[in-house]
Short mmCIF file of C-alpha atoms and ligand atoms in Angstrom, two decimals:
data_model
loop_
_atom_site.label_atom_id
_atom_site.label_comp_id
_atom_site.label_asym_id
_atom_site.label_seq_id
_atom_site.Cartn_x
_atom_site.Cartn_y
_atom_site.Cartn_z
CA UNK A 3 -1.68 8.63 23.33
CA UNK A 4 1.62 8.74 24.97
CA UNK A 5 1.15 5.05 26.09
CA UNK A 6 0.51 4.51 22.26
CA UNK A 7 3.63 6.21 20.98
CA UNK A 8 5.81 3.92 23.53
CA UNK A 9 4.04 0.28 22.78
CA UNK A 10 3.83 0.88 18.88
CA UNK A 11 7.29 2.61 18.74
CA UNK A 12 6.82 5.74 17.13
CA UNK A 13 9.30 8.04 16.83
CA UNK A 14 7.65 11.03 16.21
CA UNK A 15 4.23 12.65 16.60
CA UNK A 16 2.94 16.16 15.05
CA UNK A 17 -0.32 17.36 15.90
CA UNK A 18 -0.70 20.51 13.72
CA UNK A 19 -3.20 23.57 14.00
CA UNK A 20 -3.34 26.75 12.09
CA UNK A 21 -6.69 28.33 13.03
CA UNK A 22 -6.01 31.48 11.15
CA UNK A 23 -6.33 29.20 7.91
CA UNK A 24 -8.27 26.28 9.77
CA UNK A 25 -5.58 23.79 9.30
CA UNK A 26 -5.62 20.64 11.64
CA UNK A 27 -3.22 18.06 10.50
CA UNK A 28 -1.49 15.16 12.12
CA UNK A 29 2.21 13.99 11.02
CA UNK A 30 3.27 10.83 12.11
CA UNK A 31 6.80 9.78 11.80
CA UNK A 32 7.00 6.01 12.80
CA UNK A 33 10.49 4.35 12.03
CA UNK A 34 13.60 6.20 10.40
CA UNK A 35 15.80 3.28 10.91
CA UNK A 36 16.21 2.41 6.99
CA UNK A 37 15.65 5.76 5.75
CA UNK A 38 14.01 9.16 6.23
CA UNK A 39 9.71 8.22 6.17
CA UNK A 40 8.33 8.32 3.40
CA UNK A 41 4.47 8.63 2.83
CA UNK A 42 1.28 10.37 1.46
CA UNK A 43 -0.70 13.35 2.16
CA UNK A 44 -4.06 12.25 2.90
CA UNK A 45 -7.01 15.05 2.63
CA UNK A 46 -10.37 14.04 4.09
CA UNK A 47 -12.67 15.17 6.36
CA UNK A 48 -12.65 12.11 9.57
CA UNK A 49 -15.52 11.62 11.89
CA UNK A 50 -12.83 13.07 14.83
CA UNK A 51 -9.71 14.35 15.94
CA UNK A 52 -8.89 10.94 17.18
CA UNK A 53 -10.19 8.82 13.82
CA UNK A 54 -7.61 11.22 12.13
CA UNK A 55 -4.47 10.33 14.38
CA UNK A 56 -5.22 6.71 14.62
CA UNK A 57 -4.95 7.11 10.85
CA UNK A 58 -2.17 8.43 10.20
CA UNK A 59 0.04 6.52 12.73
CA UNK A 60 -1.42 3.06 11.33
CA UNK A 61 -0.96 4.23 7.30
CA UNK A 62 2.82 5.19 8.67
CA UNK A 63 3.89 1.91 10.54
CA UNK A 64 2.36 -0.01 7.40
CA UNK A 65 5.10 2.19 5.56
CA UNK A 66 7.86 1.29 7.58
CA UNK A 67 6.96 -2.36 7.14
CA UNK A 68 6.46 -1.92 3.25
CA UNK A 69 9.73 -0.08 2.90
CA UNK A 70 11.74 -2.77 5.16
CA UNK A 71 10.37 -5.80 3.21
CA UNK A 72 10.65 -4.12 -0.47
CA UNK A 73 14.24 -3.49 0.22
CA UNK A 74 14.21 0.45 -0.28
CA UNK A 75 15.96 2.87 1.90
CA UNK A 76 13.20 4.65 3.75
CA UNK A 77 11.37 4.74 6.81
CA UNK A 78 7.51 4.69 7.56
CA UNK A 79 5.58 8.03 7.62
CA UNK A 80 1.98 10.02 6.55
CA UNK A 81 0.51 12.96 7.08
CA UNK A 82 -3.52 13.64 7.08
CA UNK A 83 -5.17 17.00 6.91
CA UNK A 84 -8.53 16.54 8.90
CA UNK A 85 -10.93 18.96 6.23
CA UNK A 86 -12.73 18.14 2.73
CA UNK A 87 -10.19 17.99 -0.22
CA UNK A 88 -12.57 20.75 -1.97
CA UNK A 89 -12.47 23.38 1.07
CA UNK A 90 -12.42 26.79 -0.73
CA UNK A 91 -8.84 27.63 0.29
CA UNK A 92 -7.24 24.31 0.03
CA UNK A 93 -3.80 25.99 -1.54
CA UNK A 94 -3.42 27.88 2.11
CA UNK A 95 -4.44 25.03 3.91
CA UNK A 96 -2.05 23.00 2.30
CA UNK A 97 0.83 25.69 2.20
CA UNK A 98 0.38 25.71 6.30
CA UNK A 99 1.16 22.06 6.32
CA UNK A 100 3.82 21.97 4.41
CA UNK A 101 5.52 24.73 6.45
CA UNK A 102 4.77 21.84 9.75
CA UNK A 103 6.52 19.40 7.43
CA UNK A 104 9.78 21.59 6.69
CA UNK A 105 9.76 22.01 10.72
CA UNK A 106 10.96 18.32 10.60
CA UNK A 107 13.53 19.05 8.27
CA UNK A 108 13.09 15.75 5.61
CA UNK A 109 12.70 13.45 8.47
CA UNK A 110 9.27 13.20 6.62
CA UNK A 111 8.39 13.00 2.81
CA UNK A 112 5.46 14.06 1.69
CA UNK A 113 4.13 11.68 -1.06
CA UNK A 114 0.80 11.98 -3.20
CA UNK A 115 -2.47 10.00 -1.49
CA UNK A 116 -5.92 10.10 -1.24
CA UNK A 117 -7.15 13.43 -1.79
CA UNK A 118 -4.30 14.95 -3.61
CA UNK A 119 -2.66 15.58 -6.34
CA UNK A 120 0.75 16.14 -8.56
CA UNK A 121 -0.20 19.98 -8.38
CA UNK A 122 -0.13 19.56 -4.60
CA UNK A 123 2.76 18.22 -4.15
CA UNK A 124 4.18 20.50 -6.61
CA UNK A 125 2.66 22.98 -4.23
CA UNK A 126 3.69 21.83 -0.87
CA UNK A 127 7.14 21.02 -2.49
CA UNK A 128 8.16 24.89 -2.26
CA UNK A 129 7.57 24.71 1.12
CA UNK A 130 9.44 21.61 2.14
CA UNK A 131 13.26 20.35 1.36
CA UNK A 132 12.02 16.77 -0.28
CA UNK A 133 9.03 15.79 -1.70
CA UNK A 134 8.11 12.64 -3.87
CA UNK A 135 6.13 14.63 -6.68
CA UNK A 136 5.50 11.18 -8.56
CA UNK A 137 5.22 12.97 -12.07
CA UNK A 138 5.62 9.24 -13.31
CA UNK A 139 2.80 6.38 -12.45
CA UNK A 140 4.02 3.42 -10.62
CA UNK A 141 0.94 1.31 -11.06
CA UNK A 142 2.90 -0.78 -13.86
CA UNK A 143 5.33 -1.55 -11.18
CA UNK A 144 2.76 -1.93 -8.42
CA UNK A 145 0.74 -4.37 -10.95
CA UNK A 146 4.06 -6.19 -11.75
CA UNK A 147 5.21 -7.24 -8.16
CA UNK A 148 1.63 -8.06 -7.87
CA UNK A 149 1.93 -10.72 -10.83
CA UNK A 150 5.25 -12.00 -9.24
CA UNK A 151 3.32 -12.52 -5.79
CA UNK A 152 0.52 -14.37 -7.79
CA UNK A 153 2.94 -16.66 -9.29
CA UNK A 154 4.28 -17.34 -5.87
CA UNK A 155 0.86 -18.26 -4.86
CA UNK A 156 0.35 -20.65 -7.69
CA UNK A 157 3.75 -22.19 -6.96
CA UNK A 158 2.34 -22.57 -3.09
CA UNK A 159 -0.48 -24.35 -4.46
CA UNK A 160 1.53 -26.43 -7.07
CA UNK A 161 -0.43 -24.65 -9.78
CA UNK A 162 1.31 -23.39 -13.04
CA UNK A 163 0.85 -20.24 -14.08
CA UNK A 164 -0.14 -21.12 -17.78
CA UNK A 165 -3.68 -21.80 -17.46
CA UNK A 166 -4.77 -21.19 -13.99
CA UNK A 167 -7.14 -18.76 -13.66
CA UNK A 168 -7.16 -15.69 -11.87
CA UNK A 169 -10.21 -13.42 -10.78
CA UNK A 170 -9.82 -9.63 -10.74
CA UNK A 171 -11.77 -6.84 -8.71
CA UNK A 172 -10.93 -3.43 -9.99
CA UNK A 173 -9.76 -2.98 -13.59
CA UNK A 174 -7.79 0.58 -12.50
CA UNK A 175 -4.90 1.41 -13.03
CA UNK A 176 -3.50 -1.42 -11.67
CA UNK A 177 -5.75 -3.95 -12.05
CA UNK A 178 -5.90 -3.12 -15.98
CA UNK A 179 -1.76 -3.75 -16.00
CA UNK A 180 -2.45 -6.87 -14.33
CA UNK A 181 -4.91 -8.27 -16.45
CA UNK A 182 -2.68 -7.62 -19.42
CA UNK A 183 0.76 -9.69 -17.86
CA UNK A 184 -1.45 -12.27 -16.50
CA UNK A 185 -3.24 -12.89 -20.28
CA UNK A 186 0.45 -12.65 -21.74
CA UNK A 187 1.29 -15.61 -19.68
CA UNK A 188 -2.15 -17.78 -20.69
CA UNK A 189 -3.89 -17.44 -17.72
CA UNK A 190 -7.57 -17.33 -17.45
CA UNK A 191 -8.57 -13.49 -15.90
CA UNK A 192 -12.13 -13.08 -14.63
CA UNK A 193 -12.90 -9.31 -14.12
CA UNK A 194 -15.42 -7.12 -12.80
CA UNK A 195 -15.32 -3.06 -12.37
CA UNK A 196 -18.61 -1.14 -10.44
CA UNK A 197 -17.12 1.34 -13.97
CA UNK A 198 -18.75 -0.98 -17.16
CA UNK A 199 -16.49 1.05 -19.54
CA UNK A 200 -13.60 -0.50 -17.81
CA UNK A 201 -14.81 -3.96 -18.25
CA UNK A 202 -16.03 -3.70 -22.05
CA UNK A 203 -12.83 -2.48 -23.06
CA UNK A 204 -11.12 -5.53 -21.39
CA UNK A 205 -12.64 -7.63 -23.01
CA UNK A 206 -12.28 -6.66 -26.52
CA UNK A 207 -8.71 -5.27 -25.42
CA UNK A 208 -7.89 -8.92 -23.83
CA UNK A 209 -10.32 -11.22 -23.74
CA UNK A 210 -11.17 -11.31 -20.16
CA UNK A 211 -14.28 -12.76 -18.92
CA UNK A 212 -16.74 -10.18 -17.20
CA UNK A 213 -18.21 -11.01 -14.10
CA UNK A 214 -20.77 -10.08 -11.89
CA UNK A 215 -19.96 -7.39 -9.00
CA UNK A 216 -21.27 -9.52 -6.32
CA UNK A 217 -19.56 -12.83 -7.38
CA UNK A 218 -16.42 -11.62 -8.11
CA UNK A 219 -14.73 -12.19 -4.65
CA UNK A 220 -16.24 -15.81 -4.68
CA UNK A 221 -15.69 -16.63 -7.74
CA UNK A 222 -14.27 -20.43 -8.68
CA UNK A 223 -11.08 -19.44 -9.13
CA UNK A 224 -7.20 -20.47 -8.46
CA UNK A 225 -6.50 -16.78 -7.17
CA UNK A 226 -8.34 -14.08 -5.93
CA UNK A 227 -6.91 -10.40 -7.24
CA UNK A 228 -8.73 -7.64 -4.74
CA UNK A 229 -7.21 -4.23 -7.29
CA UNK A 230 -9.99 -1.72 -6.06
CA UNK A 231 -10.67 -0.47 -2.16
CA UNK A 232 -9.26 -1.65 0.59
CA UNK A 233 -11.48 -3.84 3.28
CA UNK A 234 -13.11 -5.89 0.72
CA UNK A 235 -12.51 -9.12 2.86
CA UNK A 236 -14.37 -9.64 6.29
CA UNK A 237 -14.78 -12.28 9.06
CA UNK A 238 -17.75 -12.57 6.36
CA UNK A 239 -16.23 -13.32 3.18
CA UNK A 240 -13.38 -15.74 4.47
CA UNK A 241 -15.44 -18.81 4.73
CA UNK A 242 -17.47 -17.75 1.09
CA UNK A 243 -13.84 -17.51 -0.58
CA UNK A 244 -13.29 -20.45 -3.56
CA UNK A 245 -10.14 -19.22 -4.53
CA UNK A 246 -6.90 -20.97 -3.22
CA UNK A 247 -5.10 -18.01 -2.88
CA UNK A 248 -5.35 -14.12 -1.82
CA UNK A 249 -2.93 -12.06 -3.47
CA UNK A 250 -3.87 -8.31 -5.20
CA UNK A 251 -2.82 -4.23 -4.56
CA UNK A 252 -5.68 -3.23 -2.59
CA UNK A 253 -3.86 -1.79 0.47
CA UNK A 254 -5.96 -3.35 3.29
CA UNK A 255 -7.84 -5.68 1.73
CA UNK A 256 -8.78 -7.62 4.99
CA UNK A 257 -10.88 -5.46 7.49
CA UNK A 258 -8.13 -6.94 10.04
CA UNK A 259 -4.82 -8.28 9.92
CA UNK A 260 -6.25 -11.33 12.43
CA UNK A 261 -8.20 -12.66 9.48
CA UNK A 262 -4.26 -13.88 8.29
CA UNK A 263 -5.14 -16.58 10.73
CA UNK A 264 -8.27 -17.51 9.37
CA UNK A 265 -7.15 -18.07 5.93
CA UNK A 266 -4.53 -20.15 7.01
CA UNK A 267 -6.65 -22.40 8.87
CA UNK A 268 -8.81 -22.74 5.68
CA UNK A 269 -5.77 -23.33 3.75
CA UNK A 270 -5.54 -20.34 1.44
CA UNK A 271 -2.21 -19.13 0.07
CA UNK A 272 -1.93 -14.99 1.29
CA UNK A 273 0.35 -13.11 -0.10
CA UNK A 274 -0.15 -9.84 1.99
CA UNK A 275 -0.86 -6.52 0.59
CA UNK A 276 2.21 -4.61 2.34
CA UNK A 277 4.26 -7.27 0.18
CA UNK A 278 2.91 -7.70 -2.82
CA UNK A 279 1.78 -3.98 -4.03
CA UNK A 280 5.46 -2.58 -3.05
CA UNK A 281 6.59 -2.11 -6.69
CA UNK A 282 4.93 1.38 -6.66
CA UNK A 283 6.73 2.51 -3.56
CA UNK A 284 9.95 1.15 -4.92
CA UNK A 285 9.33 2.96 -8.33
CA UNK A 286 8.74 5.98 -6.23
CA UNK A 287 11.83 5.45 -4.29
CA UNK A 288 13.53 5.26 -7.59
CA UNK A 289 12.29 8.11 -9.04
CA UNK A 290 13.28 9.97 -5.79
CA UNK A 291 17.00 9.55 -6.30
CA UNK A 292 16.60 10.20 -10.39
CA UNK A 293 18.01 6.19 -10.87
CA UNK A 294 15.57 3.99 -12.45
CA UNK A 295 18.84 1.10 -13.26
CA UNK A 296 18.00 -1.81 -12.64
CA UNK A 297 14.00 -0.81 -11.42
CA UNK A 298 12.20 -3.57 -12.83
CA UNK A 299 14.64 -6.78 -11.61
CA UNK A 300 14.54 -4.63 -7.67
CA UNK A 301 10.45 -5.22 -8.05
CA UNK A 302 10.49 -8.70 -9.35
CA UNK A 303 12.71 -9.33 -6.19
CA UNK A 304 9.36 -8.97 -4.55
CA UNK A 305 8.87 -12.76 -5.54
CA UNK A 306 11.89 -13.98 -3.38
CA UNK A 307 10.15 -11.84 -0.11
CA UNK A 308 6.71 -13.58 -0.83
CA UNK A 309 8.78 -16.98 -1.51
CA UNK A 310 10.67 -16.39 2.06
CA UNK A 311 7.54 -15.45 3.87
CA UNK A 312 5.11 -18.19 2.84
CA UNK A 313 8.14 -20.46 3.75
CA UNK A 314 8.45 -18.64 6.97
CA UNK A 315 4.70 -18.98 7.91
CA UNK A 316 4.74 -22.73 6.89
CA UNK A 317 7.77 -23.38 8.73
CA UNK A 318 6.60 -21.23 12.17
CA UNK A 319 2.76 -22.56 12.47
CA UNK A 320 1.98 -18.70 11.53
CA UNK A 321 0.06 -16.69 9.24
CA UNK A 322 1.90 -14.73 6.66
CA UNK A 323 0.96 -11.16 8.21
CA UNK A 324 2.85 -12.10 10.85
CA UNK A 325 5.90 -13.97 9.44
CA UNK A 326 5.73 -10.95 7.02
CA UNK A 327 5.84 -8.34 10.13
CA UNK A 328 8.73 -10.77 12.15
CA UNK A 329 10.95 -10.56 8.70
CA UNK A 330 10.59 -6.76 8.35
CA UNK A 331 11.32 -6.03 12.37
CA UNK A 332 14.41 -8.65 12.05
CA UNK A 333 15.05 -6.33 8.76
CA UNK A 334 14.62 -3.06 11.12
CA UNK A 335 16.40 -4.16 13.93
CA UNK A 336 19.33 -5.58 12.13
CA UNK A 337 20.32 -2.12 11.23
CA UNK A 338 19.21 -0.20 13.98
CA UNK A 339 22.82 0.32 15.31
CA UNK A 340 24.02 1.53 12.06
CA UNK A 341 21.38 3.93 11.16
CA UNK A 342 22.47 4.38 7.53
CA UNK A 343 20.91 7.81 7.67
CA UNK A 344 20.00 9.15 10.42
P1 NAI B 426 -7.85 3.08 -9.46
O1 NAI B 426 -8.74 4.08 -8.80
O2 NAI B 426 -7.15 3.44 -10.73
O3 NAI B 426 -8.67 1.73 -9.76
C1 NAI B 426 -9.62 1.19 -8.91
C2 NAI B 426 -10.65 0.51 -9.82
O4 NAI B 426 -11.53 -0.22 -8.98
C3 NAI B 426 -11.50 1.51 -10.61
O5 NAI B 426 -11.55 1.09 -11.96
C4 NAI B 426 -12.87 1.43 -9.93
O6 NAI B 426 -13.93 1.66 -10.83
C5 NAI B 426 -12.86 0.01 -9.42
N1 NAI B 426 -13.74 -0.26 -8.28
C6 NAI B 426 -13.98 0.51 -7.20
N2 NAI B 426 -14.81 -0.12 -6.35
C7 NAI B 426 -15.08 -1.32 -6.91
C8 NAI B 426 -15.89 -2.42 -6.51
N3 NAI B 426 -16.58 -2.42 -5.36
N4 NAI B 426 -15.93 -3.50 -7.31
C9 NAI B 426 -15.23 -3.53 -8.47
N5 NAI B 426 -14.48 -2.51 -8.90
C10 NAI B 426 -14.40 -1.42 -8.13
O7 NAI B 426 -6.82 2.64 -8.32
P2 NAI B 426 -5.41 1.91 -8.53
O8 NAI B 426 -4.35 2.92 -8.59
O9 NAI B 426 -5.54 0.89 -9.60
O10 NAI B 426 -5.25 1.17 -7.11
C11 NAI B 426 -6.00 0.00 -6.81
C12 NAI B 426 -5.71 -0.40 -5.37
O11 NAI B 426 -4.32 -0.65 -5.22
C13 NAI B 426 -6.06 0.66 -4.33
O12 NAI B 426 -6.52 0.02 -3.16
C14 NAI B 426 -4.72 1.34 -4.05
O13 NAI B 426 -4.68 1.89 -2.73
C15 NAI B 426 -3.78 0.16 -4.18
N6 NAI B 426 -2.42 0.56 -4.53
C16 NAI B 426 -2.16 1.22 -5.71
C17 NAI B 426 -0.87 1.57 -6.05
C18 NAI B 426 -0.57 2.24 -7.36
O14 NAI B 426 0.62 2.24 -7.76
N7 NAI B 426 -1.55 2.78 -8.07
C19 NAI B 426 0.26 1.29 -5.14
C20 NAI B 426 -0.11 0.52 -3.96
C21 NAI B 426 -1.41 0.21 -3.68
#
């Protein structure tokens, strides 16, 4: 593990246990370069110790690359409590993790994830100096930097937006916001939810065309919009893909970050993940310092990153992953002398 924390750079490690309670927790603190670390509270029962710390420290360093690229002034962090998010005394559990986080005194900020809620937050937020309650929902904002990165894609495949069409998986709340700005701007949406409510309403709602569960991903479309669970595209699904370009909010969509690669050498236009969903963790930033001026131009901004990086990729002979992870180091490193807050 040590070896770990040295070749991935972590900063910080915290391997919590309250046996009195039957807390075991993990906090991992990757990068505070930009910014204290920011990131979610994940509750779930993993199949081991180990699945939970490899968790946590991979969820934090995609933080610290989201925050770098999205322009906000934070670093890359997460916490996961290893037990079921119903245990029957979930309020002490949590309570006994907060107290780990206040040990670190704001270096980390616990944000809302899988597993819990507002109320927890609200909870653990007596406990700690900062947390990111997130009374608000940033899934508009998430949903519109996810439109911006779609245009970008079209532009990459010297499509116009008016008229293309685009195919949806997940009408949440995201997906449903981006439905709605993509049929504003005339373009064709093909959507399918495993929740039929979801898709009957937007249809009458917008006029999208429903689509089968299983075709969805392969659909004949310009892009492909993954807006449900993450690891929706395998080694399997690359070569089935129709769509000329892979841009949605599902964190993780590819089981791998190596499959970057593969869609490049089948020519599709990837707007990564990490990129593209950040308007939610810039809304959240926002809502952190009680300024919201100037919000939605900060997450449109997300086009010029996406614009830069598929440049960067084309320019290189790489795939966008890693352009995308050689812009937000370059980001990192640039103001690693000056530490703005440390
Ligand atoms: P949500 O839970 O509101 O929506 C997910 C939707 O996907 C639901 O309507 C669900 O029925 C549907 N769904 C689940 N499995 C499906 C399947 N196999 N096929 C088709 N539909 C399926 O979640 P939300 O907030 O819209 O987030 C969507 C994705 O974006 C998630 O991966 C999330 O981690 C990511 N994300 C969300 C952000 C936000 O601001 N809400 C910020 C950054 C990332």
């Amino acid at each position: 593990l040590t070896a770990e924390l040295h070749q991935r750079d972590f900063e910080q490690l915290v391997i919590c246990r309250d046996p009195e309670v039957g807390l075991e927790s993990v906090i991992a603190v990757h990068d505070t370069t930009l910014g204290p670390s920011l990131g979610g509270v994940r509750m779930r029962r993993y199949p081991s110790r180990a699945a939970a710390v490899a968790d946590a420290m991979d969820l934090a360093q995609a933080m610290t690359y989201k925050a770098a690229l999205a322009g906000v002034p934070l670093g890359g962090g997460k916490s996961v409590i290893n037990a079921d998010s119903r245990v029957a005394n979930r309020d002490e559990v949590l309570i006994a993790h907060a107290k780990y986080v206040a040990a670190l005194n704001g270096r980390y900020i616990p944000a809302l994830d899988m597993g819990t809620s507002v109320r927890d937050l609200e909870l653990i937020g007596r406990h700690v100096p900062v947390v990111c309650a997130q009374r608000g929902d940033p899934s508009y904002f998430t949903a519109r930097g996810v439109v911006r990165s779609i245009e970008v894609a079209l532009e990459a495949c010297g499509r116009s937006v008016a008229g293309s069409r685009v195919a949806i998986q997940g009408l949440g709340n995201v997906g449903l916001h981006v439905a709605r700005m993509l049929c504003a701007a005339e373009v064709e949406v093909l959507a399918a939810d495993i929740d039929p409510v979801r898709v009957h309403d937007a249809v009458d709602e917008l006029g999208v065309t429903a689509t089968d569960l299983a075709d969805i991903l392969f659909a004949d479309a310009d892009v492909l919009a993954p807006c449900a669970a993450g690891g929706v595209i395998d080694e399997h699904a690359v070569p089935r893909l129709r769509a000329s370009a892979l841009v949605g909010a599902a964190n993780n969509m590819l089981t791998t970050p190596a499959l970057a690669r593969d869609l490049r050498e089948r020519g599709i236009v990837h707007v990564p993940d990490f990129v593209a969903n950040a308007g939610g963790l810039i809304a959240v930033e926002a809502e952190l310092r009680d300024d919201e001026s100037g919000l939605a131009d900060r997450v449109d901004a997300i086009a010029d990153t996406a614009r830069d990086m598929v440049n960067r990729s084309e320019r290189n002979g790489v795939d966008v992953v890693s352009a995308a992870l050689s812009m937000a180091t370059e980001i990192i490193e640039g103001n690693r002398k000056y530490r703005p807050w440390f």
